[in-house]
Coordinates of C-alpha atoms and ligand atoms in Angstrom, one line a residue:
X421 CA 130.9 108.6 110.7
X422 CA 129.0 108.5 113.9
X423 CA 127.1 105.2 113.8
X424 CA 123.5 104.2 115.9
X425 CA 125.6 102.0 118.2
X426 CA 129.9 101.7 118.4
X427 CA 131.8 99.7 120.4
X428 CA 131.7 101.5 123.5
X429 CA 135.4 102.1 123.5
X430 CA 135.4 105.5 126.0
X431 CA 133.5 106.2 129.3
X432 CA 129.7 107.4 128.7
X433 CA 129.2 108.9 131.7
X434 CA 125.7 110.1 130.6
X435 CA 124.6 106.7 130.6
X436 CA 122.7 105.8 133.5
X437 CA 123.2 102.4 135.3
X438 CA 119.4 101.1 134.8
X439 CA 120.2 101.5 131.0
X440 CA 123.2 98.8 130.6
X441 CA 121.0 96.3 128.9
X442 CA 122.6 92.5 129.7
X443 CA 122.1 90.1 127.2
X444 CA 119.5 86.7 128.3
X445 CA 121.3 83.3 128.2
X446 CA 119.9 80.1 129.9
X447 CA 117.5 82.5 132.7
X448 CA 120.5 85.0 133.2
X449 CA 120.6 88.4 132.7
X450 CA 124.7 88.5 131.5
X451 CA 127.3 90.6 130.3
X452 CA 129.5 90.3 127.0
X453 CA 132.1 87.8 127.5
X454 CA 134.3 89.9 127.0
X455 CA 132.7 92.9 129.5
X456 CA 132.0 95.3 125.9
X457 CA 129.3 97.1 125.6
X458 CA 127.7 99.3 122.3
X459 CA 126.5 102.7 122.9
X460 CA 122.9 103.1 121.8
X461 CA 121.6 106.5 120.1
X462 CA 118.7 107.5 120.0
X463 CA 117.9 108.8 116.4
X464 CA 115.7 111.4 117.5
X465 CA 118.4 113.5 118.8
X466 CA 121.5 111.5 118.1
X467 CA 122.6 111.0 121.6
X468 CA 123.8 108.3 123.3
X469 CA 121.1 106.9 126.1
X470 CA 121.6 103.6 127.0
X471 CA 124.0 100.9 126.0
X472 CA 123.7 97.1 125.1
X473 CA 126.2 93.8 125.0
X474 CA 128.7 93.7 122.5
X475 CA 127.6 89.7 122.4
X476 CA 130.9 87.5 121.0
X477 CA 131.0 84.1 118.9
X478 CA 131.3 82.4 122.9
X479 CA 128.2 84.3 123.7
X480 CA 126.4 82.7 121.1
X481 CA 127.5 79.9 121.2
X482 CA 126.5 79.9 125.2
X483 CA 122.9 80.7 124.1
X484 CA 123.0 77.8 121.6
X485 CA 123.7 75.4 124.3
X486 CA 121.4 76.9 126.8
X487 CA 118.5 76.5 124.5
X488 CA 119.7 73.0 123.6
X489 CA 119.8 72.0 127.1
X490 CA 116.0 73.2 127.4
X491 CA 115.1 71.7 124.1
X492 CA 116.4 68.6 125.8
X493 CA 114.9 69.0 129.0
X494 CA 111.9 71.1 130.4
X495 CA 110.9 73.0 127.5
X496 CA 110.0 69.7 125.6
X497 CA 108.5 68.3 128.8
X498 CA 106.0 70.8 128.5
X499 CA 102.6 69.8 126.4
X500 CA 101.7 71.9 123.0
X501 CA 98.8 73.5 125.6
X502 CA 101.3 74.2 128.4
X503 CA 103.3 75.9 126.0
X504 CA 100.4 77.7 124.2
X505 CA 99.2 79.3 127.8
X506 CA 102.8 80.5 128.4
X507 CA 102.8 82.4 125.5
X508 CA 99.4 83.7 125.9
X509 CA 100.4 84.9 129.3
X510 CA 103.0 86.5 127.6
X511 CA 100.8 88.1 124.9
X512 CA 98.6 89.5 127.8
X513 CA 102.0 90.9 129.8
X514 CA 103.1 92.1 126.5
X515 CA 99.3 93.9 126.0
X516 CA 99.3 95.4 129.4
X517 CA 103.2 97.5 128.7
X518 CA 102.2 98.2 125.7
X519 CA 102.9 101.9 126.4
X520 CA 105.9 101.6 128.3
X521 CA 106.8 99.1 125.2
X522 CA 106.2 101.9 122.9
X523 CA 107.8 104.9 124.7
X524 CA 111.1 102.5 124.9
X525 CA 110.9 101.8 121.0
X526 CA 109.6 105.1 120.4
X527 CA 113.3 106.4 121.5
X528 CA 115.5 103.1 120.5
X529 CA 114.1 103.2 116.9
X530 CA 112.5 106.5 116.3
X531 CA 109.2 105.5 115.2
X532 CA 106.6 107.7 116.2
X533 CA 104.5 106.6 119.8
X534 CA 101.3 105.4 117.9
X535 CA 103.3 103.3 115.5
X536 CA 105.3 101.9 118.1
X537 CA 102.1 101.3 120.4
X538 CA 101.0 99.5 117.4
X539 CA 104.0 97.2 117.4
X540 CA 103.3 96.5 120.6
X541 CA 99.8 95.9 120.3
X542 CA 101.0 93.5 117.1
X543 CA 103.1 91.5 118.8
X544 CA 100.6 90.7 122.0
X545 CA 98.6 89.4 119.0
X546 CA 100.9 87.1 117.3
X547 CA 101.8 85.4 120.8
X548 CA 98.2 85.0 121.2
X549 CA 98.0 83.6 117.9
X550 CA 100.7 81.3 118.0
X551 CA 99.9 80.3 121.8
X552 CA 96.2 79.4 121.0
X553 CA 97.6 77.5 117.9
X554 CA 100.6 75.3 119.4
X555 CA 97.9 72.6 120.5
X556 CA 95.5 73.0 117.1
X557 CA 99.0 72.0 115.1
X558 CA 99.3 68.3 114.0
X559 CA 100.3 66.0 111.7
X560 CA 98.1 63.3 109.1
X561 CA 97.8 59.8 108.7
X562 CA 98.4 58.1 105.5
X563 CA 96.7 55.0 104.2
X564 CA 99.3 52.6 103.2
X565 CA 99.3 48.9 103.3
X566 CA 96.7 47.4 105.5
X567 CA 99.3 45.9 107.4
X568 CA 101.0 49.2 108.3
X569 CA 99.7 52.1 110.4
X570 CA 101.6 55.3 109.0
X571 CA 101.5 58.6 110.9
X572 CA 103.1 61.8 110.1
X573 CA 104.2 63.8 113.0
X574 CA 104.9 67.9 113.2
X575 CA 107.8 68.2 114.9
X576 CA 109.9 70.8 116.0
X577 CA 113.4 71.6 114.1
X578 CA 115.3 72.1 117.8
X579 CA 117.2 74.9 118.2
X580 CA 116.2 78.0 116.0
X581 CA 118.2 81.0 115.4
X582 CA 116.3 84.3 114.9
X583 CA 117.6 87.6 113.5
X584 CA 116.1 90.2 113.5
X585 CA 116.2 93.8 111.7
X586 CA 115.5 97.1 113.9
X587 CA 112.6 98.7 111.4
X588 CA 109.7 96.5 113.0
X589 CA 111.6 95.0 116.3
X590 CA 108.6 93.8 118.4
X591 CA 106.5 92.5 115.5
X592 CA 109.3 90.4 113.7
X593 CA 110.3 89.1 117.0
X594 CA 106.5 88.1 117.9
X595 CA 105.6 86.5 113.6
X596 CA 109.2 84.4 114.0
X597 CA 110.1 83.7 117.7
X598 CA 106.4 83.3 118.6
X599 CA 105.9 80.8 116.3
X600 CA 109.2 78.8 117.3
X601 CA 108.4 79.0 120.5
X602 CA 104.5 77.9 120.0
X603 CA 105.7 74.5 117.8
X604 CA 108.2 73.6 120.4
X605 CA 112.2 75.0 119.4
X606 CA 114.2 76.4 121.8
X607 CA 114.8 80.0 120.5
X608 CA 118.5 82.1 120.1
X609 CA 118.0 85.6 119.0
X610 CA 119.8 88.2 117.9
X611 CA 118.3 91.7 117.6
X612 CA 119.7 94.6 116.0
X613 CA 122.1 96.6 116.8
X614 CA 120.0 99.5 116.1
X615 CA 117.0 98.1 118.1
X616 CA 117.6 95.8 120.7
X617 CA 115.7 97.5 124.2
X618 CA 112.2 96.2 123.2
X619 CA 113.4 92.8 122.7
X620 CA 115.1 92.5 125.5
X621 CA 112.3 94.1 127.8
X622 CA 110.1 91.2 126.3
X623 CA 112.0 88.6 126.6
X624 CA 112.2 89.3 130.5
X625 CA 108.8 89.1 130.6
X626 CA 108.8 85.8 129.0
X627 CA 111.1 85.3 132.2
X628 CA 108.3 86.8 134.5
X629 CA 105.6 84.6 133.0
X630 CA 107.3 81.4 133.5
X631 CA 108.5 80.6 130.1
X632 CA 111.6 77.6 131.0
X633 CA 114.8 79.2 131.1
X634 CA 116.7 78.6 127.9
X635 CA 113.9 78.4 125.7
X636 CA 114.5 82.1 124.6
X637 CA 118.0 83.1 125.1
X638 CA 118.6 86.9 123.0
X639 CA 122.2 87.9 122.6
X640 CA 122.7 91.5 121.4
X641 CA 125.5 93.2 119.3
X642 CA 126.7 93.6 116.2
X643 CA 125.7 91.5 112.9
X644 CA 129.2 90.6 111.4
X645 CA 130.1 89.3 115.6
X646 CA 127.0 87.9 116.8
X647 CA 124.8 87.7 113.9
X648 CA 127.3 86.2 111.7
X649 CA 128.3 83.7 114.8
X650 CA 124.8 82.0 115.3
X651 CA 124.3 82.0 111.2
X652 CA 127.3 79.8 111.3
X653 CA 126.8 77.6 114.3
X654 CA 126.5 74.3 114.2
X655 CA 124.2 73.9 117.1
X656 CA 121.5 75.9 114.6
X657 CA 118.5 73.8 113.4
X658 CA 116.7 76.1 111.4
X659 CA 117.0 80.0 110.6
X660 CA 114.9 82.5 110.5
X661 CA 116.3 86.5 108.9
X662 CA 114.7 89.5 108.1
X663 CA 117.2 92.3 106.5
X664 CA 119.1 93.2 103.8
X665 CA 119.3 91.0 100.6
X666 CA 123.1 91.4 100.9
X667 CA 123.1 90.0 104.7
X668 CA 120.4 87.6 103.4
X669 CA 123.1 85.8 101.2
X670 CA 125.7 85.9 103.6
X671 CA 123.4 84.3 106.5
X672 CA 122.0 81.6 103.9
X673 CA 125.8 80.7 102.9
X674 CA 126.8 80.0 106.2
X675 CA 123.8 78.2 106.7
X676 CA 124.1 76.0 104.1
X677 CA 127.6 74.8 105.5
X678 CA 125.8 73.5 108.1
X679 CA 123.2 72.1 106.1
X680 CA 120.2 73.8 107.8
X681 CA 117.0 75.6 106.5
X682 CA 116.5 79.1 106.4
X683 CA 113.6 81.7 106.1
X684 CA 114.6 84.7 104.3
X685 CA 112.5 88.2 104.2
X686 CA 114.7 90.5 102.6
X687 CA 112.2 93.5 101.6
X688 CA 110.4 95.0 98.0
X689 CA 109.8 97.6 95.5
X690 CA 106.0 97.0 96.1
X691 CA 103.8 98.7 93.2
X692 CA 100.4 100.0 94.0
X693 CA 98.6 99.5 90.5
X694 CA 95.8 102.5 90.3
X695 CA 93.3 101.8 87.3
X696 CA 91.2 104.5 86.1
X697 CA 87.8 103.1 88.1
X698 CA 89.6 103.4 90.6
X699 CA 87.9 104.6 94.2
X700 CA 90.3 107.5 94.6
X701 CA 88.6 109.0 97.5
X702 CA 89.6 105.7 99.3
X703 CA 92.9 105.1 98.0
X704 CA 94.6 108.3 98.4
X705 CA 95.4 107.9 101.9
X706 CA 96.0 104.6 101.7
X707 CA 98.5 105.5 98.9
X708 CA 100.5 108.0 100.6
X709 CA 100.3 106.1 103.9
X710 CA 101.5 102.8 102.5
X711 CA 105.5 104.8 102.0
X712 CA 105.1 107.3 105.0
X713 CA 104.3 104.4 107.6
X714 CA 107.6 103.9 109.6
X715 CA 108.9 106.8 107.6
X716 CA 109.3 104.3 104.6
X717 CA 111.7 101.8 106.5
X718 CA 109.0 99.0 105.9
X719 CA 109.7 95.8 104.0
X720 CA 106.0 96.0 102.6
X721 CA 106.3 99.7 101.9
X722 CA 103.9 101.1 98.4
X723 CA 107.0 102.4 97.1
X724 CA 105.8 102.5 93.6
X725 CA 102.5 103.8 92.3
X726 CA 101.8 103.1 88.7
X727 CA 98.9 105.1 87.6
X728 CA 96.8 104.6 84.3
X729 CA 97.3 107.6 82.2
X730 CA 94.2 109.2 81.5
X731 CA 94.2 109.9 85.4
X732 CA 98.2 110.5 86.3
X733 CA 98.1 114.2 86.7
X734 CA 95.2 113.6 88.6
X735 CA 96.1 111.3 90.9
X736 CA 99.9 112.8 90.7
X737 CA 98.6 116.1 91.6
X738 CA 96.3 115.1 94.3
X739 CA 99.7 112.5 96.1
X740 CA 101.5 116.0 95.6
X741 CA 99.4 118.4 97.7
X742 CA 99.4 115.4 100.6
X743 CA 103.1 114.7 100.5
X744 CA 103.8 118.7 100.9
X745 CA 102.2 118.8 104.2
X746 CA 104.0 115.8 105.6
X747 CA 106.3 116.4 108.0
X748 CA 109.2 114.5 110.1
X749 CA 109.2 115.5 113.9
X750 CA 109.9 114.0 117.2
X751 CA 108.0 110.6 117.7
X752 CA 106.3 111.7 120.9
X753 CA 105.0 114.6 118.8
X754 CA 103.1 111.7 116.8
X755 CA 104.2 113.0 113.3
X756 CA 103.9 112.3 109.9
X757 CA 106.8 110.3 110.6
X758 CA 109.9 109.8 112.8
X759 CA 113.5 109.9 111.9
X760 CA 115.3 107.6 109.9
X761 CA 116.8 104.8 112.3
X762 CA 120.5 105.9 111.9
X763 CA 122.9 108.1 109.9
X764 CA 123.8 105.5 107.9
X765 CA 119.9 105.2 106.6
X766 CA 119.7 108.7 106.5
X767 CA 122.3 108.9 104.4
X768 CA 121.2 106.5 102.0
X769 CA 118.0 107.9 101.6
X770 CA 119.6 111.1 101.1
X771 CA 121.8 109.6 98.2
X772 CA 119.1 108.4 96.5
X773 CA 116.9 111.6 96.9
X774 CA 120.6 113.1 95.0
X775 CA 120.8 110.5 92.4
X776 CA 117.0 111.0 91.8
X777 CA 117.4 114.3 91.0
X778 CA 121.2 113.4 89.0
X779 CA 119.1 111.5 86.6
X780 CA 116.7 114.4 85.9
X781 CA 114.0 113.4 87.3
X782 CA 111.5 115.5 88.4
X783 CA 110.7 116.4 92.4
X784 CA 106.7 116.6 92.4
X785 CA 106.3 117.4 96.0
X786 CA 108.4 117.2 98.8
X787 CA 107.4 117.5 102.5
X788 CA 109.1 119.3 105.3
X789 CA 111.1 118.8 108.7
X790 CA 109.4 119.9 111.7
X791 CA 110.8 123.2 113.3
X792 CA 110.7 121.6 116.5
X793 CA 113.0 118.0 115.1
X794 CA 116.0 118.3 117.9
X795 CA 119.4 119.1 116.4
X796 CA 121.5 116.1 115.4
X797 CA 118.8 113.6 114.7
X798 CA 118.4 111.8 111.8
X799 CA 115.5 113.3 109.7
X800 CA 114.8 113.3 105.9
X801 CA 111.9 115.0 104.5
X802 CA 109.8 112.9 102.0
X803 CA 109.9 113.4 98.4
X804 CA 107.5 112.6 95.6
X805 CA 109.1 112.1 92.5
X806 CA 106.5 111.8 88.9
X807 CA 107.1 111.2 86.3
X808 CA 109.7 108.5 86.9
X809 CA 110.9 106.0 84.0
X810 CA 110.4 102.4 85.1
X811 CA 113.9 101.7 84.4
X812 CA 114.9 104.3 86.5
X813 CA 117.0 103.6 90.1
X814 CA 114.3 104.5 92.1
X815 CA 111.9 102.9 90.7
X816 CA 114.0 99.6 90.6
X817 CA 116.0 99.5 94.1
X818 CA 114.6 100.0 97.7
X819 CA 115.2 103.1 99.4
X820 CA 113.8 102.1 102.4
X821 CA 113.0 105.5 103.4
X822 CA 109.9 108.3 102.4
X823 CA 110.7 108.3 99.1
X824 CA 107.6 107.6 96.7
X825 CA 107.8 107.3 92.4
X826 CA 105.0 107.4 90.3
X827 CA 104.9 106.2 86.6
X828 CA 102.1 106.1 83.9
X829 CA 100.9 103.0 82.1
X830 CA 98.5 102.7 79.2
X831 CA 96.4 99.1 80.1
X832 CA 95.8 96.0 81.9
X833 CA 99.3 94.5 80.8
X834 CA 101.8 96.7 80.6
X835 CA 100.8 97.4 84.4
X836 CA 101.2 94.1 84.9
X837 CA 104.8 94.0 83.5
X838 CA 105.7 96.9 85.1
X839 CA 104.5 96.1 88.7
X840 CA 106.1 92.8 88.3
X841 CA 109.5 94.4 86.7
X842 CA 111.9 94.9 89.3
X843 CA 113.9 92.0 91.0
X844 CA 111.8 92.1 94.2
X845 CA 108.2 90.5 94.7
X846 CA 107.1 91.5 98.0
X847 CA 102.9 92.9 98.1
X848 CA 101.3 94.5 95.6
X849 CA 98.2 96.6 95.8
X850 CA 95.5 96.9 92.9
X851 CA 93.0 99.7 92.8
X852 CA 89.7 99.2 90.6
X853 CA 86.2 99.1 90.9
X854 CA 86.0 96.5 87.9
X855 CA 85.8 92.9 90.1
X856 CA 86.7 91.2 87.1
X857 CA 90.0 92.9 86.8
X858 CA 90.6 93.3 89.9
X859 CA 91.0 89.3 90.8
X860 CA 92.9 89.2 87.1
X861 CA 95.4 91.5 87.6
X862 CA 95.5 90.2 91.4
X863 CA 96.4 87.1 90.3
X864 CA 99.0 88.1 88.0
X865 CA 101.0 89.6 90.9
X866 CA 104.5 88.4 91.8
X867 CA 104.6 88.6 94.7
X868 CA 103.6 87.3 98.2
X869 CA 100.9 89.2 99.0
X870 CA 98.1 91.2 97.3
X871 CA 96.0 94.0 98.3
X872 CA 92.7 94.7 96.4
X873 CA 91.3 98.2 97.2
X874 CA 93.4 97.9 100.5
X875 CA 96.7 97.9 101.2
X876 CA 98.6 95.9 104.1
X877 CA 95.4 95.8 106.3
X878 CA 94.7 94.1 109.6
X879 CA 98.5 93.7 110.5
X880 CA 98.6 90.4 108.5
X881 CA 98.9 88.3 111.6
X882 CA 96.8 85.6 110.5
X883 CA 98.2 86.2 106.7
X884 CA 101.2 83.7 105.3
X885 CA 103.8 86.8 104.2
X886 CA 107.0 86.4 102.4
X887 CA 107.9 87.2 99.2
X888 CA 109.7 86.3 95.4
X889 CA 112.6 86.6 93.5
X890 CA 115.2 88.8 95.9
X891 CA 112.3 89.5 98.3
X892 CA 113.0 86.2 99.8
X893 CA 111.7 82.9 100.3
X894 CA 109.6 81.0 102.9
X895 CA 106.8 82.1 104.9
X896 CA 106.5 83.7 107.8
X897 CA 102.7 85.4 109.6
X898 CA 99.7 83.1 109.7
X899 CA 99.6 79.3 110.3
X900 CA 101.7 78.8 107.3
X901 CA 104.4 80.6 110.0
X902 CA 104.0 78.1 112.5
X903 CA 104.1 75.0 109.9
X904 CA 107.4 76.6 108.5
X905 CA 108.8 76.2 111.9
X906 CA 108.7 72.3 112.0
X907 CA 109.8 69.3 110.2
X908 CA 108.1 65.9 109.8
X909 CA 108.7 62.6 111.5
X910 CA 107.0 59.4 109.6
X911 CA 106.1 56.6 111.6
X912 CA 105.5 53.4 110.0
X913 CA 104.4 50.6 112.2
X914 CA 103.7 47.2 110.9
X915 CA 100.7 45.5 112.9
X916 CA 100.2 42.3 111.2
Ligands
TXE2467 O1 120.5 95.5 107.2 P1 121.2 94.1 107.6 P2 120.9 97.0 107.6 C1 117.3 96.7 104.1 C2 117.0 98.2 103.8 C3 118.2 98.9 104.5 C4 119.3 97.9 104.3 C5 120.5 97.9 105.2 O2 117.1 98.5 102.4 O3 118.4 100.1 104.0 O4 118.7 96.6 104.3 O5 120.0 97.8 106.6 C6 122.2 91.5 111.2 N1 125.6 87.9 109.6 N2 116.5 96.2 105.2 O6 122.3 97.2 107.4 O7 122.7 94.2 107.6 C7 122.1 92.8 111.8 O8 122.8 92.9 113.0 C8 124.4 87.8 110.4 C9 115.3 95.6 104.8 O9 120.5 97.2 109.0 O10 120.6 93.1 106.8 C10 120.5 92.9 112.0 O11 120.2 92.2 113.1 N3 123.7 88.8 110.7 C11 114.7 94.9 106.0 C12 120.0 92.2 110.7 O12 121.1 91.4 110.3 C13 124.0 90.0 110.3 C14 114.9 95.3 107.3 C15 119.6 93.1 109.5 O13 120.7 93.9 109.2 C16 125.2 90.2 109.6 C17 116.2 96.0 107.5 C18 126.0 89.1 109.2 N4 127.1 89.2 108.5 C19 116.9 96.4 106.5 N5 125.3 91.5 109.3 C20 113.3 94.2 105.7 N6 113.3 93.2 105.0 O14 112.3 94.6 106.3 C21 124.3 92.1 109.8 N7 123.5 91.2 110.5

């Protein structure tokens, strides 16, 4: 199977020169260690287009030290405003590529231009966030004995190791490095293999803007080399993943050996609750939109409606006619959606669209590919299965893909049980026009977030976000993101 990126092990001769991507270490734009390279596809079309380090364990650990020495040296020198500015002169850089940004992720990732522009857009807010915040961040003071003046610093952990998974590239790196960077670690990142350009086009603009070298160091390739090298070293303060639950564990374990904190986002089976008040002028396109968004690769993704019965065919019937004129195209076509980010994920989706329909269930709508999608790219068309048993696999695993299930429930609590019945607690959206119920059933919600009448609006920049259970824990998003990015130091001083 052809993978999104292989060990470049024969001559690419379509790849041009300007599209070797070098890996950022201490100010330095370097190769692997070792001189590898990964090819990088482009899902639209399958091809190979540019090609990025195959970063080693001495890579990493080169990065670790780099950002150590600036940890130790200028980057701590700097103020909480000095820093801020920097990363506010980043957001603006950041603001004024957005399209070049987005017509790089656009073909790294596959995500249609306005999505991608949106990323963009996203992460130019979260480093203005973060950069206006690192001075507004600071500690208490405790009242103790008379005799003893106590105060309770923020402090950075040191050096903080950041990987990151290729759905939402530009906006994780902006919610987790931003805010490392704004409370004062030095930062190591490793991308993913299936997104790395955007990263790395950012972080030479953090270069550009004056940002100390070593204070962001990002070293590319492949998540059981370099991923699982700077989960496991020792020079690692603090943690931060987004990704698979699977890869979660793994990361947290090797963590752990070295007794470090980690941050964990590892995805949902969101519900979208849909009460018979319901507004369903409004929440119809919020409904569909909510899976179809980044063709369903989206942690927060509304992968499950649950629909009071008196208005299931209703609603069902109405999801249905939208979802059969979706289509999946090429992202500078702006579609519906883009392809899925690999043939692995295509595959997947595919599997479960097969073991969906193994366990009888039936297809309510289904959308289409468009005539146009080039040959050899990864597209899936949607699929809109209803009824679907709660217990059934897609309504209990991610897909991670445009794959939506609906399923009928009679009141208030058994749509309760049900939204909070699978293993993940992500975001949950509740639609009703009764205020009462919508702040009780909203507060009966596993999960980390809660959408009333809304779903996933504004970006969540300024909102903590993190999730339950096998969603995860810690927060990352809002000033709760920043806070999570630093420890305490109490100082007790006796006066007299
Ligand atoms: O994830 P991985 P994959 C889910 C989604 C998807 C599935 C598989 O359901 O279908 O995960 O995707 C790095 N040590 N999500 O295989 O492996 C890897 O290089 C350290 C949900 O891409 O978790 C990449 O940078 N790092 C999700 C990152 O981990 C390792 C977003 C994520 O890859 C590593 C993505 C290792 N041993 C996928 N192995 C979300 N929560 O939004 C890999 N990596």
């Amino acid at each position: 199977m052809r993978r999104k990126a292989d060990v470049n092990d024969q001559a690419q001769a379509s790849v041009a020169p300007d599209m070797v991507h070098r890996n950022l270490i201490g100010g330095r734009q370097v190769p692997a260690s070792n001189g590898e390279t990964l090819d990088v596809l482009s899902p639209v079309d399958g091809k190979v287009f540019a090609r990025i380090a195959a970063g080693t364990a001495q890579d990493v650990d080169a990065a670790v030290k780099a950002a150590r020495s600036a940890f130790e040296g200028e980057w701590s020198r700097l103020t909480a405003t000095e820093r801020g500015r920097l990363l506010v002169k980043l957001a603006l850089a950041v603001e004024a590529q957005a399209d070049a940004l987005a017509a790089l992720e656009s073909r790294d990732n596959g995500k249609p231009l306005r999505q991608a522009r949106a990323d963009a857009i996203a992460l130019a807010r979260y480093l203005e966030f973060y950069g206006s915040a690192a001075d507004k961040l600071h500690g208490d003071v405790i009242p103790y004995l008379n005799t003893h003046f106590i105060g309770v610093e923020r402090v950075p952990h040191g050096v903080t190791g950041h990987i990151v998974p290729w759905n939402y590239p530009m906006q994780i790196f902006g919610r987790s490095v931003g805010a490392a960077l704004a409370a004062g670690n030095a930062t190591v990142v490793k991308p993913a293999e299936d997104a790395s350009l955007t990263i790395l086009r950012v972080a030479a603009l953090a270069r550009e803007v004056g940002l100390p070298d070593g204070a962001l160091n990002v070293v590319t390739g492949l998540g059981r080399v370099a991923g699982a090298a700077l989960a496991a070293h020792p020079g690692i303060d603090f943690l931060s993943f987004t990704g698979s639950p699977e890869t979660g564990t793994a990361v947290q374990t090797a963590a752990a050996q070295n007794h470090v904190g980690v941050t964990l986002e590892l995805g949902g089976k969101s519900a979208q609750v849909v009460f018979d008040d319901a507004d369903l002028e409004r929440a119809l396109p919020v409904l569909v939109n909510a899976i179809i968004q980044n063709g369903g690769q989206t942690c927060s993704a509304g992968s499950r409606l649950l629909i009071q019965r008196g208005i299931f065919d209703k609603v069902v019937s109405a999801v249905a006619e939208r979802f059969a004129v979706l289509r999946a195209g090429r992202p500078e076509a702006d579609p519906d959606l883009g392809p899925m980010i690999n043939q692995a994920q295509q595959r997947r989706v595919q599997s479960y669209l097969e073991r969906g329909k193994g366990e009888g269930l039936s297809l309510a709508a289904s959308g289409g590919i468009a005539a146009d999608a080039p040959e050899g790219g990864f597209y899936v068309a949607p699929a809109f299965f209803a009824p679907v048993p709660h217990e059934s696999l897609l309504s209990q695993e991610e897909v991670f893909g445009p794959v939506l299930v609906a399923t009928p429930f009679g009141d208030e609590a058994e749509a309760i049980r049900l939204a909070n019945g699978t293993a993940y607690g992500l975001v949950a959206g509740v639609w009703t026009r009764d205020a009462m119920r919508s702040t009780r059933v909203g507060r009966a919600m596993r999960a980390g977030q809660v959408f009333v009448n809304c779903y996933g609006a504004g970006g969540g920049i300024e909102l903590p976000f993190g999730g339950f259970g096998r969603s995860g824990h810690g927060r990352e998003k809002g000033f709760e993101g920043l806070v999570e990015f630093t420890t305490t130091r109490t100082l007790v001083i006796a006066h007299g």
